[in-house]
C-alpha atoms as a PDB file:
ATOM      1  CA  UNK A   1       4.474 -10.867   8.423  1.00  0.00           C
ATOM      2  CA  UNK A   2       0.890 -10.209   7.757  1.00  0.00           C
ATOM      3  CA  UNK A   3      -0.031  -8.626  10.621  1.00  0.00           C
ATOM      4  CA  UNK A   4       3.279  -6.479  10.400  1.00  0.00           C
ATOM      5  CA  UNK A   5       1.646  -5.142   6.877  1.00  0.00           C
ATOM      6  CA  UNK A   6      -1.760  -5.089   8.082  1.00  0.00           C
ATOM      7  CA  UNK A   7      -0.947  -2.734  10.722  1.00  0.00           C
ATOM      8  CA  UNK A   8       1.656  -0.622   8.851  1.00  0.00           C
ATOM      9  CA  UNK A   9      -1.451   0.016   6.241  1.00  0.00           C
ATOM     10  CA  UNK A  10      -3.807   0.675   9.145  1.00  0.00           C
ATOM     11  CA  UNK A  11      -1.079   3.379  10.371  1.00  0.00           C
ATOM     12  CA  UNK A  12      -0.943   4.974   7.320  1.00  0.00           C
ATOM     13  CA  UNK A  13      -4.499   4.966   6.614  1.00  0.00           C
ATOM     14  CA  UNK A  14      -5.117   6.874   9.737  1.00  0.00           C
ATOM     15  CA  UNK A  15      -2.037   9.778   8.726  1.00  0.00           C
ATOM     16  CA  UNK A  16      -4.758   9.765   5.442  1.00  0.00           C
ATOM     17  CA  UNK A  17      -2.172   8.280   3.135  1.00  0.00           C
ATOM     18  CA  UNK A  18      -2.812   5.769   0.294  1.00  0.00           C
ATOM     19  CA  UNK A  19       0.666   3.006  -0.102  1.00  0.00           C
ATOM     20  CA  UNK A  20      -0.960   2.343  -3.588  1.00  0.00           C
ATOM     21  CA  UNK A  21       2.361   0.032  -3.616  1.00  0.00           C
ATOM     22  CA  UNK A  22       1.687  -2.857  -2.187  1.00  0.00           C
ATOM     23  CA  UNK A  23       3.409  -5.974  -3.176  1.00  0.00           C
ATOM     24  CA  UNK A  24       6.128  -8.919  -2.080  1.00  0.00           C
ATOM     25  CA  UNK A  25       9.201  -6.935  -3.501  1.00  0.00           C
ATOM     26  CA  UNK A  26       8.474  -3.929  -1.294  1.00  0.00           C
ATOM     27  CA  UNK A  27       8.446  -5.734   1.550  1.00  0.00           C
ATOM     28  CA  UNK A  28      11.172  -6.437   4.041  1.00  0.00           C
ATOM     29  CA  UNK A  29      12.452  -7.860   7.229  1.00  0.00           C
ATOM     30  CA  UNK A  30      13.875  -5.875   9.489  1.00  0.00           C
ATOM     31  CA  UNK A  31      16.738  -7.115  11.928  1.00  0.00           C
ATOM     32  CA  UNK A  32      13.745  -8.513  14.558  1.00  0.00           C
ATOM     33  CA  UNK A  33      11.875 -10.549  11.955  1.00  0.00           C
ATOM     34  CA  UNK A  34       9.409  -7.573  11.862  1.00  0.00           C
ATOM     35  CA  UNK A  35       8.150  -6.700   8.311  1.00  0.00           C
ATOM     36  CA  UNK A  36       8.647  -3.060   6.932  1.00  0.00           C
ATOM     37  CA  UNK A  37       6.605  -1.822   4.129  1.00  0.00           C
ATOM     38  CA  UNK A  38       9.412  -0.118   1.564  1.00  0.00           C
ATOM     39  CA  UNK A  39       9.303   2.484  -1.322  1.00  0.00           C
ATOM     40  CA  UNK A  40       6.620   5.416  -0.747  1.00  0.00           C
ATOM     41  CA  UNK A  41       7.504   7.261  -3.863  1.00  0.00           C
ATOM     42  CA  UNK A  42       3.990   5.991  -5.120  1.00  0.00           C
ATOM     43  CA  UNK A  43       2.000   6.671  -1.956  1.00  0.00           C
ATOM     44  CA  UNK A  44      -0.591   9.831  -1.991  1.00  0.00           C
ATOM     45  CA  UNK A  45      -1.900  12.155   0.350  1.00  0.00           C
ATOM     46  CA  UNK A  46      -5.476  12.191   1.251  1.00  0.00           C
ATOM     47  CA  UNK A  47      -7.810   8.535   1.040  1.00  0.00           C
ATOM     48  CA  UNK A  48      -9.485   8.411  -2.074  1.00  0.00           C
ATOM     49  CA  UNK A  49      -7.641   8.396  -5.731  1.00  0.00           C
ATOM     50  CA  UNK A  50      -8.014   7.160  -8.999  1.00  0.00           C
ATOM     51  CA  UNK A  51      -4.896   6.619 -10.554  1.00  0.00           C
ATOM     52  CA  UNK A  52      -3.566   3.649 -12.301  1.00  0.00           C
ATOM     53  CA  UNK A  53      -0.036   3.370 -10.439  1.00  0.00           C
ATOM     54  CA  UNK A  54       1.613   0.365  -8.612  1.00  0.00           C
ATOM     55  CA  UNK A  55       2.653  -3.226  -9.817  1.00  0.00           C
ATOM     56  CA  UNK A  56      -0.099  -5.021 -12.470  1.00  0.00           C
ATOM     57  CA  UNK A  57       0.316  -7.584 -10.953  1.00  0.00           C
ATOM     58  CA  UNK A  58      -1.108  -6.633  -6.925  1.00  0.00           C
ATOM     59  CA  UNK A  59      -3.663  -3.952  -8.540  1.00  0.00           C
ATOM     60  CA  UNK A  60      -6.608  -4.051  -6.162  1.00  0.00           C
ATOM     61  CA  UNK A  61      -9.706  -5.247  -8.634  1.00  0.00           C
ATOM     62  CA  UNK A  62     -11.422  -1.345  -8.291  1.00  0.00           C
ATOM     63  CA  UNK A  63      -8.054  -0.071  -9.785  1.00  0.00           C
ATOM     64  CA  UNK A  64      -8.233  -2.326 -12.790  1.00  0.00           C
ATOM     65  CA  UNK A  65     -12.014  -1.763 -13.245  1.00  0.00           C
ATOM     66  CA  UNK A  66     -11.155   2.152 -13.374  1.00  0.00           C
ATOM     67  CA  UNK A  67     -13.818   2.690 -10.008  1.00  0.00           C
ATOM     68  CA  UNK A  68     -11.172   4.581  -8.053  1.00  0.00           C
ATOM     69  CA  UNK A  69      -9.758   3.569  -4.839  1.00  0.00           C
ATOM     70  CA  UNK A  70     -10.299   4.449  -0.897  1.00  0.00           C
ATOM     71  CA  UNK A  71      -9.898   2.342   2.135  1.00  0.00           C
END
């Protein structure tokens, strides 16, 4: 399942989008056992922000700390 995410992020990375959604709920299997990352209403264009969005809960520390966010 990892991997599945890992690489899902590293495609989207590369198209220059930010998930900024990341976490267990938005997650799922799909009929192979292969995980599919759900829900892009949240995710931006371009690879650097700095807004507060996504679940408190699976903030990455830079987004809590107000320092903006990248890859």
């Amino acid at each position: 399942v990892a991997s599945c995410i890992v690489l899902g992020l590293e495609t989207l990375h590369k198209a220059n989008l930010l998930y900024r959604a990341l976490s267990p709920e938005l997650v799922c299997l799909d009929s192979r056992g292969y995980a599919v990352l759900m829900e892009f209403r949240l995710a931006k264009l371009g690879l650097e922000g700095s807004t507060l969005c996504g679940t408190p809960e699976y903030l990455a520390p830079e987004q809590v700390h107000n320092q903006g966010h990248g890859r």
